[in-house]
């Protein structure tokens, strides 16, 4: 048990009604947010495990990185409100903050920008690696593979016990992720890869590598680059979500950071997590026209129908998602800039948003549009192909994954993650030879 638990003054009394015995469990307080009941000695003391599939009441670690209050719609990185960061900061500064715990000085910021820019190119042999994939591969499949393969190329940053290796791998992952995603896209459409340009900002460079060609100059629209930068800030970290927990769990065995982030990408891909922004667009295409919205709203409310409104609801934010508020504004800015408000799919999205926000079922269950609802629409308006949406989320979340991974590795109390279970299968039985089985 760590110092905090043994120093905990408050306790939680647990009574076992089967035996009448009581147990005192230490209560640990964070700087803000709910207290936690320390159950680490519970099994040794009581012979029982806790049971919490989906981890709705379980804190898996101690962290100083991101704070969320789902009821109040609060999200802070290292103590700074997401609204302030989205308004005044940029993605590189936010990355520095998440990794180092403090906002950079002017010099630190300049050095960090330089370092990330100068790690953005891929080992040339890795560029050939892409050719092993089918052209119609999903970019997330390519990302899982190529990011995992980084560990085969950058041996000088895979020693997790070396602080310099840890930081270099963090820089490499943040820097190379947009290059990998853009290359996956270029490969899928048969266009030549566009190499990163170190004179460009991070979001600008991604748009340049995605939409540029060697045949003509591609001028990145500054409004779109700014919007993209803001989207990256909003997605940079989100506490112990499914993919971050995956990265931590993979890393808890001592696996290298490239392999761990590849595991995070795999988890993010699912439609209940990062894949939701892609699912939003697919859903809009399925709905097809405004007059069919009521039919789908009805289906979303039907308990016997598996259909859900993609981009609505959140496990943690039960009143509103603070990122969605900012994204809504950004979404309207982008649509105005591009003058695409009259695009049928986007019109459909805006109408769906209006109806769902007024519908009793959604209002009562507090199912508001989440960040993925708006990011899907923004990306669509920017001309980003639908299957690249989740890859963009992966670019943004990489800093969160790696900051959380680093924090875990640097925590002296860290252990391999190994949950237990409630076993409900067959009890012990005798093996029968095949000729005696019925
Ligand atoms: N459409 C219709 N009904 C819904 C929806 C939805 N999108 N989301 C939740 N509900 C209903 C659900 O049927 C349940 O009803 P009841 O209490 O009558 O059984 C109630 O709301 C609570 O749902 P839940 O599944 O217990 O809530 P959860 O916290 O486990 O799920 C969620 C959260 C995000 C997985 C879910 O809301 C969902 O599937 N949303 C659509 C997918 C989506 O947009 N995901 C992106 C999440 S944000 C990005 C990220 O952080 O990765």
XYZ file of N, CA, C and O in Angstrom, residues 245-395:
604
model
N -6.822 3.727 -21.210
C -6.678 2.604 -20.283
C -6.000 1.432 -20.985
O -5.222 0.694 -20.370
N -6.286 1.286 -22.277
C -5.632 0.216 -23.052
C -4.126 0.461 -23.121
O -3.323 -0.460 -22.926
N -3.761 1.720 -23.395
C -2.329 2.061 -23.479
C -1.664 1.796 -22.130
O -0.583 1.194 -22.051
N -2.322 2.214 -21.063
C -1.744 1.998 -19.723
C -1.611 0.510 -19.432
O -0.595 0.063 -18.896
N -2.661 -0.250 -19.763
C -2.632 -1.691 -19.459
C -1.530 -2.385 -20.270
O -0.773 -3.198 -19.729
N -1.453 -2.025 -21.557
C -0.393 -2.617 -22.394
C 0.973 -2.238 -21.830
O 1.877 -3.070 -21.714
N 1.118 -0.963 -21.431
C 2.399 -0.487 -20.905
C 2.736 -1.060 -19.548
O 3.917 -1.130 -19.172
N 1.712 -1.509 -18.800
C 1.973 -1.991 -17.439
C 2.820 -3.260 -17.445
O 3.426 -3.625 -16.444
N 2.864 -3.943 -18.596
C 3.693 -5.164 -18.660
C 5.126 -4.833 -19.052
O 5.974 -5.716 -19.145
N 5.387 -3.548 -19.355
C 6.738 -3.146 -19.751
C 6.914 -3.060 -21.259
O 8.031 -2.890 -21.751
N 5.802 -3.177 -21.999
C 5.890 -3.091 -23.469
C 6.372 -1.699 -23.879
O 6.163 -0.722 -23.153
N 6.984 -1.586 -25.067
C 7.518 -0.284 -25.485
C 6.383 0.658 -25.916
O 5.297 0.217 -26.282
N 6.637 1.975 -25.881
C 5.555 2.943 -26.126
C 4.938 2.863 -27.519
O 3.753 3.148 -27.675
N 5.704 2.474 -28.526
C 5.123 2.392 -29.876
C 4.080 1.261 -29.912
O 2.997 1.414 -30.478
N 4.432 0.129 -29.300
C 3.497 -1.005 -29.253
C 2.253 -0.616 -28.442
O 1.127 -0.948 -28.819
N 2.459 0.110 -27.336
C 1.324 0.492 -26.480
C 0.384 1.442 -27.213
O -0.845 1.297 -27.140
N 0.952 2.409 -27.930
C 0.103 3.371 -28.641
C -0.627 2.664 -29.789
O -1.788 2.972 -30.083
N 0.007 1.679 -30.374
C -0.672 0.902 -31.416
C -1.903 0.197 -30.822
O -2.972 0.150 -31.443
N -1.766 -0.299 -29.603
C -2.913 -0.930 -28.915
C -4.006 0.108 -28.670
O -5.203 -0.165 -28.833
N -3.593 1.316 -28.301
C -4.554 2.409 -28.077
C -5.316 2.732 -29.352
O -6.533 2.963 -29.325
N -4.621 2.726 -30.472
C -5.265 3.023 -31.766
C -6.329 1.966 -32.058
O -7.431 2.276 -32.505
N -5.987 0.706 -31.781
C -6.942 -0.387 -32.017
C -8.214 -0.161 -31.203
O -9.330 -0.306 -31.714
N -8.051 0.227 -29.956
C -9.213 0.436 -29.093
C -10.023 1.653 -29.547
O -11.249 1.633 -29.569
N -9.319 2.693 -29.952
C -10.000 3.929 -30.376
C -10.889 3.693 -31.594
O -11.874 4.387 -31.805
N -10.511 2.718 -32.406
C -11.181 2.469 -33.683
C -12.678 2.149 -33.515
O -13.503 2.442 -34.381
N -13.050 1.543 -32.392
C -14.436 1.089 -32.198
C -15.457 2.215 -32.240
O -15.175 3.326 -31.813
N -16.679 1.932 -32.761
C -17.693 2.980 -32.907
C -18.220 3.551 -31.590
O -18.791 4.638 -31.582
N -18.033 2.828 -30.470
C -18.484 3.397 -29.198
C -17.466 4.405 -28.677
O -17.717 5.121 -27.702
N -16.288 4.473 -29.297
C -15.228 5.381 -28.829
C -14.887 6.317 -29.995
O -15.746 7.044 -30.480
N -13.651 6.280 -30.483
C -13.241 7.234 -31.522
C -13.904 7.014 -32.868
O -14.014 7.939 -33.679
N -14.351 5.786 -33.092
C -14.994 5.492 -34.377
C -16.353 6.155 -34.521
O -16.985 6.084 -35.577
N -16.801 6.856 -33.455
C -18.141 7.457 -33.499
C -18.248 8.571 -34.543
O -19.294 8.738 -35.152
N -17.142 9.331 -34.751
C -17.267 10.431 -35.721
C -17.502 9.891 -37.139
O -18.255 10.465 -37.917
N -16.883 8.759 -37.431
C -17.126 8.104 -38.722
C -18.554 7.546 -38.746
O -19.262 7.680 -39.746
N -18.950 6.953 -37.607
C -20.289 6.370 -37.524
C -21.374 7.442 -37.689
O -22.451 7.178 -38.224
N -21.069 8.684 -37.248
C -22.041 9.778 -37.384
C -22.333 10.008 -38.861
O -23.494 10.076 -39.287
N -21.272 10.103 -39.653
C -21.463 10.367 -41.081
C -22.156 9.207 -41.778
O -23.049 9.408 -42.607
N -21.792 7.984 -41.388
C -22.441 6.822 -41.992
C -23.927 6.814 -41.630
O -24.773 6.493 -42.461
N -24.219 7.197 -40.375
C -25.621 7.253 -39.950
C -26.378 8.315 -40.762
O -27.498 8.074 -41.221
N -25.751 9.491 -40.946
C -26.422 10.556 -41.705
C -26.716 10.086 -43.131
O -27.787 10.343 -43.670
N -25.749 9.351 -43.697
C -25.960 8.845 -45.063
C -27.128 7.862 -45.079
O -27.927 7.844 -45.990
N -27.201 7.020 -44.025
C -28.291 6.038 -43.956
C -29.632 6.737 -43.798
O -30.615 6.363 -44.443
N -29.677 7.753 -42.951
C -30.952 8.471 -42.760
C -31.353 9.123 -44.098
O -32.506 9.052 -44.512
N -30.388 9.738 -44.723
C -30.593 10.187 -46.104
C -31.285 11.519 -46.306
O -30.835 12.338 -47.078
N -32.412 11.743 -45.626
C -33.109 13.018 -45.826
C -33.834 13.423 -44.548
O -34.165 12.579 -43.707
N -34.078 14.742 -44.448
C -34.662 15.318 -43.227
C -35.987 14.653 -42.870
O -36.256 14.388 -41.691
N -36.794 14.319 -43.873
C -38.121 13.748 -43.577
C -38.037 12.357 -42.948
O -39.009 11.869 -42.382
N -36.851 11.727 -43.016
C -36.734 10.389 -42.403
C -36.187 10.451 -40.968
O -36.069 9.421 -40.293
N -35.873 11.666 -40.484
C -35.316 11.781 -39.120
C -36.275 11.192 -38.071
O -35.830 10.397 -37.230
N -37.585 11.542 -38.117
C -38.476 11.000 -37.068
C -38.434 9.472 -36.978
O -38.446 8.911 -35.886
N -38.333 8.826 -38.137
C -38.280 7.351 -38.151
C -37.060 6.855 -37.355
O -37.136 5.898 -36.571
N -35.924 7.536 -37.528
C -34.698 7.105 -36.847
C -34.683 7.506 -35.374
O -34.135 6.798 -34.529
N -35.322 8.637 -35.087
C -35.445 9.029 -33.671
C -36.279 7.958 -32.956
O -35.955 7.517 -31.853
N -37.335 7.504 -33.626
C -38.211 6.481 -33.051
C -37.409 5.193 -32.819
O -37.500 4.575 -31.757
N -36.592 4.831 -33.788
C -35.782 3.610 -33.655
C -34.778 3.739 -32.502
O -34.547 2.793 -31.756
N -34.196 4.938 -32.360
C -33.195 5.142 -31.292
C -33.831 4.966 -29.910
O -33.164 4.556 -28.957
N -35.139 5.251 -29.825
C -35.812 5.151 -28.516
C -36.319 3.745 -28.233
O -36.693 3.436 -27.111
N -36.366 2.920 -29.266
C -36.950 1.595 -29.136
C -35.954 0.626 -28.485
O -34.884 0.363 -29.028
N -36.321 0.111 -27.327
C -35.431 -0.779 -26.576
C -35.089 -2.051 -27.343
O -34.056 -2.679 -27.120
N -36.009 -2.460 -28.247
C -35.786 -3.712 -28.986
C -34.989 -3.490 -30.269
O -34.768 -4.429 -31.026
N -34.597 -2.262 -30.500
C -33.841 -1.942 -31.713
C -32.430 -1.566 -31.285
O -32.241 -0.800 -30.333
N -31.436 -2.125 -31.956
C -30.051 -1.852 -31.538
C -29.564 -0.486 -32.054
O -28.477 -0.036 -31.692
N -30.356 0.171 -32.895
C -29.928 1.450 -33.469
C -29.777 2.514 -32.376
O -30.626 2.663 -31.510
N -28.671 3.246 -32.437
C -28.448 4.376 -31.524
C -28.109 5.589 -32.345
O -27.516 5.446 -33.424
N -28.427 6.744 -31.862
C -28.024 7.954 -32.579
C -26.542 8.152 -32.328
O -26.124 8.448 -31.205
N -25.745 7.963 -33.350
C -24.294 8.111 -33.202
C -23.958 9.583 -32.980
O -24.546 10.459 -33.618
N -23.013 9.826 -32.068
C -22.646 11.212 -31.776
C -23.521 11.824 -30.692
O -23.457 13.020 -30.446
N -24.333 10.982 -30.033
C -25.148 11.478 -28.923
C -24.855 10.637 -27.686
O -24.701 9.417 -27.794
N -24.772 11.293 -26.540
C -24.549 10.583 -25.280
C -23.071 10.497 -24.939
O -22.203 10.643 -25.808
N -22.804 10.328 -23.675
C -21.421 10.164 -23.220
C -21.406 9.453 -21.887
O -22.275 9.673 -21.059
N -20.423 8.579 -21.698
C -20.324 7.852 -20.447
C -20.114 8.788 -19.261
O -20.678 8.579 -18.180
N -19.327 9.821 -19.429
C -18.977 10.665 -18.291
C -19.785 11.967 -18.253
O -20.262 12.375 -17.195
N -19.941 12.621 -19.392
C -20.676 13.897 -19.403
C -22.163 13.623 -19.438
O -22.687 13.220 -20.468
N -22.827 13.852 -18.326
C -24.245 13.548 -18.320
C -25.072 14.834 -18.436
O -26.287 14.776 -18.530
N -24.462 16.003 -18.447
C -25.224 17.238 -18.688
C -24.847 17.876 -20.010
O -25.700 18.135 -20.839
N -23.573 18.149 -20.181
C -23.110 18.552 -21.501
C -21.624 18.274 -21.610
O -20.934 18.155 -20.600
N -21.174 18.143 -22.831
C -19.766 17.878 -23.101
C -19.133 19.232 -23.425
O -19.487 19.844 -24.428
N -18.217 19.734 -22.577
C -17.677 21.081 -22.812
C -16.963 21.191 -24.154
O -16.922 22.249 -24.765
N -16.435 20.068 -24.624
C -15.753 20.079 -25.927
C -16.771 20.257 -27.043
O -16.509 20.913 -28.050
N -17.962 19.669 -26.852
C -18.983 19.765 -27.900
C -19.440 21.212 -28.063
O -19.716 21.663 -29.170
N -19.486 21.950 -26.955
C -19.891 23.368 -27.008
C -18.935 24.144 -27.913
O -19.348 24.942 -28.749
N -17.622 23.909 -27.692
C -16.603 24.627 -28.477
C -16.654 24.141 -29.924
O -16.541 24.918 -30.873
N -16.847 22.841 -30.079
C -16.885 22.262 -31.427
C -18.068 22.786 -32.218
O -17.991 22.963 -33.430
N -19.173 23.013 -31.542
C -20.358 23.514 -32.230
C -20.032 24.864 -32.859
O -20.346 25.120 -34.015
N -19.354 25.713 -32.059
C -18.980 27.044 -32.571
C -18.002 26.894 -33.740
O -18.185 27.511 -34.788
N -16.998 26.059 -33.537
C -15.998 25.837 -34.596
C -16.682 25.301 -35.853
O -16.358 25.705 -36.971
N -17.633 24.419 -35.653
C -18.353 23.804 -36.762
C -19.044 24.893 -37.586
O -18.921 24.938 -38.815
N -19.719 25.810 -36.914
C -20.417 26.872 -37.643
C -19.428 27.810 -38.322
O -19.677 28.273 -39.440
N -18.267 28.060 -37.672
C -17.230 28.907 -38.297
C -16.742 28.276 -39.602
O -16.605 28.945 -40.621
N -16.489 26.973 -39.535
C -15.970 26.269 -40.719
C -17.028 26.256 -41.834
O -16.729 26.523 -43.000
N -18.268 25.969 -41.454
C -19.324 25.922 -42.469
C -19.492 27.295 -43.118
O -19.671 27.408 -44.337
N -19.379 28.365 -42.309
C -19.490 29.732 -42.863
C -18.333 30.003 -43.815
O -18.522 30.510 -44.912
N -17.112 29.651 -43.360
C -15.921 29.914 -44.166
C -16.020 29.209 -45.521
O -15.668 29.761 -46.554
N -16.511 27.974 -45.484
C -16.548 27.198 -46.723
C -17.842 27.415 -47.502
O -17.969 26.955 -48.642
N -18.788 28.098 -46.872
C -20.064 28.352 -47.544
C -20.762 27.063 -47.955
O -21.362 26.991 -49.029
N -20.670 26.031 -47.105
C -21.264 24.741 -47.488
C -22.502 24.395 -46.662
O -22.910 23.247 -46.599
N -23.090 25.426 -46.061
C -24.249 25.146 -45.201
C -25.355 24.416 -45.945
O -26.160 23.708 -45.368
N -25.368 24.587 -47.241
C -26.482 24.028 -47.991
C -26.202 22.590 -48.460
O -26.969 22.026 -49.215
N -25.113 22.028 -47.972
C -24.844 20.635 -48.349
C -25.870 19.740 -47.655
O -26.059 19.858 -46.437
N -26.588 18.859 -48.407
C -27.707 18.119 -47.814
C -27.354 17.360 -46.533
O -28.114 17.414 -45.566
N -26.185 16.704 -46.504
C -25.832 15.914 -45.329
C -25.631 16.803 -44.101
O -25.987 16.444 -42.978
N -25.073 17.983 -44.322
C -24.824 18.893 -43.210
C -26.132 19.535 -42.739
O -26.341 19.723 -41.547
N -27.003 19.810 -43.701
C -28.332 20.321 -43.339
C -29.058 19.288 -42.485
O -29.684 19.609 -41.482
N -28.921 18.040 -42.906
C -29.545 16.930 -42.191
C -28.997 16.858 -40.753
O -29.739 16.688 -39.788
N -27.678 17.022 -40.628
C -27.046 16.964 -39.306
C -27.583 18.069 -38.406
O -27.894 17.835 -37.227
N -27.695 19.270 -38.938
C -28.169 20.406 -38.136
C -29.627 20.189 -37.688
O -30.013 20.519 -36.583
N -30.415 19.592 -38.572
C -31.820 19.328 -38.244
C -31.920 18.221 -37.189
O -32.713 18.313 -36.259
N -31.069 17.220 -37.311
C -31.047 16.125 -36.332
C -30.670 16.677 -34.954
O -31.273 16.333 -33.930
N -29.674 17.544 -34.950
C -29.240 18.175 -33.704
C -30.422 18.918 -33.064
O -30.704 18.759 -31.879
N -31.142 19.696 -33.882
C -32.258 20.499 -33.366
C -33.340 19.579 -32.773
O -33.774 19.770 -31.642
N -33.720 18.559 -33.537
C -34.806 17.678 -33.081
C -34.400 16.924 -31.819
O -35.137 16.877 -30.840
N -33.195 16.358 -31.821
C -32.766 15.562 -30.660
C -32.654 16.432 -29.409
O -32.942 15.974 -28.299
N -32.264 17.687 -29.580
C -32.133 18.556 -28.407
C -33.499 18.921 -27.811
O -33.594 19.314 -26.660
N -34.546 18.774 -28.622
C -35.893 19.112 -28.132
C -36.685 17.881 -27.716
O -37.690 17.989 -27.021
N -36.253 16.705 -28.156
C -37.018 15.492 -27.908
C -36.913 15.064 -26.439
O -35.819 15.012 -25.873
N -38.062 14.747 -25.858
C -38.137 14.394 -24.431
C -37.197 13.268 -24.028
O -36.531 13.346 -22.996
N -37.159 12.205 -24.849
C -36.326 11.036 -24.540
C -34.869 11.470 -24.369
O -34.199 11.138 -23.391
N -34.375 12.256 -25.340
C -32.974 12.657 -25.317
C -32.712 13.682 -24.214
O -31.682 13.638 -23.550
N -33.691 14.573 -24.007
C -33.519 15.597 -22.966
C -33.486 14.914 -21.596
O -32.603 15.163 -20.781
N -34.456 13.999 -21.362
C -34.535 13.358 -20.042
C -33.335 12.466 -19.746
O -32.848 12.415 -18.623
N -32.858 11.780 -20.766
C -31.697 10.903 -20.550
C -30.383 11.668 -20.669
O -29.300 11.080 -20.591
N -30.495 12.965 -20.878
C -29.322 13.836 -20.996
C -28.386 13.363 -22.109
O -27.169 13.257 -21.922
N -28.976 13.044 -23.223
C -28.186 12.578 -24.373
C -27.972 13.756 -25.331
O -28.778 14.005 -26.215
N -26.889 14.479 -25.096
C -26.591 15.637 -25.928
C -25.626 15.252 -27.036
O -24.923 14.253 -26.920
N -25.577 16.090 -28.094
C -24.568 15.799 -29.112
C -23.189 15.842 -28.459
O -22.914 16.734 -27.658
N -22.360 14.871 -28.760
C -21.012 14.866 -28.180
C -20.007 15.412 -29.193
O -20.364 15.785 -30.303
N -18.759 15.421 -28.787
C -17.702 16.022 -29.597
C -17.604 15.372 -30.988
O -17.332 16.035 -31.990
N -17.913 14.086 -31.050
C -17.796 13.384 -32.329
C -18.866 13.772 -33.323
O -18.683 13.648 -34.527
N -19.997 14.207 -32.808
C -21.068 14.641 -33.712
C -20.560 15.817 -34.551
O -20.650 15.813 -35.777
N -19.964 16.806 -33.850
C -19.520 18.000 -34.573
C -18.225 17.755 -35.350
O -18.060 18.289 -36.443
N -17.314 16.950 -34.771
C -16.059 16.756 -35.510
C -16.338 16.057 -36.831
O -15.763 16.399 -37.863
N -17.283 15.102 -36.825
C -17.655 14.417 -38.068
C -18.121 15.413 -39.118
O -17.724 15.350 -40.290
N -18.951 16.364 -38.684
C -19.499 17.344 -39.635
C -18.391 18.276 -40.145
O -18.311 18.581 -41.339
N -17.528 18.721 -39.221
C -16.442 19.628 -39.627
C -15.529 18.927 -40.633
O -15.181 19.484 -41.674
N -15.137 17.699 -40.312
C -14.219 16.986 -41.203
C -14.851 16.800 -42.586
O -14.204 16.954 -43.611
N -16.114 16.464 -42.580
C -16.823 16.271 -43.850
C -16.772 17.582 -44.671
O -16.475 17.570 -45.852
N -17.053 18.701 -43.972
C -17.052 19.992 -44.677
C -15.656 20.326 -45.204
O -15.512 20.939 -46.262
N -14.632 19.929 -44.483
C -13.252 20.218 -44.906
C -12.819 19.338 -46.074
O -11.752 19.529 -46.630
N -13.611 18.325 -46.373
C -13.276 17.431 -47.483
C -12.434 16.242 -47.058
O -11.846 15.548 -47.887
N -12.386 16.015 -45.745
C -11.616 14.854 -45.264
C -12.472 13.601 -45.438
O -13.640 13.595 -45.053
N -11.917 12.556 -46.057
C -12.735 11.364 -46.275
C -13.170 10.730 -44.960
O -12.426 10.745 -43.964
N -14.367 10.159 -44.986
C -14.985 9.651 -43.756
C -14.091 8.654 -43.017
O -13.971 8.715 -41.790
N -13.438 7.769 -43.745
C -12.661 6.759 -43.012
C -11.351 7.322 -42.433
O -10.610 6.612 -41.754
N -11.087 8.604 -42.676
C -9.921 9.246 -42.041
C -10.290 9.928 -40.709
O -9.422 10.381 -39.969
N -11.580 10.006 -40.432
C -12.013 10.762 -39.240
C -11.364 10.233 -37.954
O -10.877 10.992 -37.130
N -11.425 8.918 -37.791
C -10.910 8.350 -36.534
C -9.384 8.464 -36.480
O -8.793 8.605 -35.409
N -8.765 8.447 -37.674
C -7.300 8.611 -37.723
C -6.933 10.004 -37.175
O -5.915 10.170 -36.488
N -7.781 10.983 -37.452
C -7.522 12.330 -36.928
C -7.636 12.372 -35.406
O -6.872 13.049 -34.721
N -8.602 11.642 -34.895
C -8.768 11.534 -33.445
C -7.494 10.900 -32.860
O -6.963 11.346 -31.827
N -6.977 9.893 -33.559
C -5.760 9.208 -33.077
C -4.568 10.172 -33.050
O -3.758 10.140 -32.118
N -4.475 11.042 -34.060
C -3.375 12.025 -34.087
C -3.454 12.888 -32.824
O -2.465 13.096 -32.128
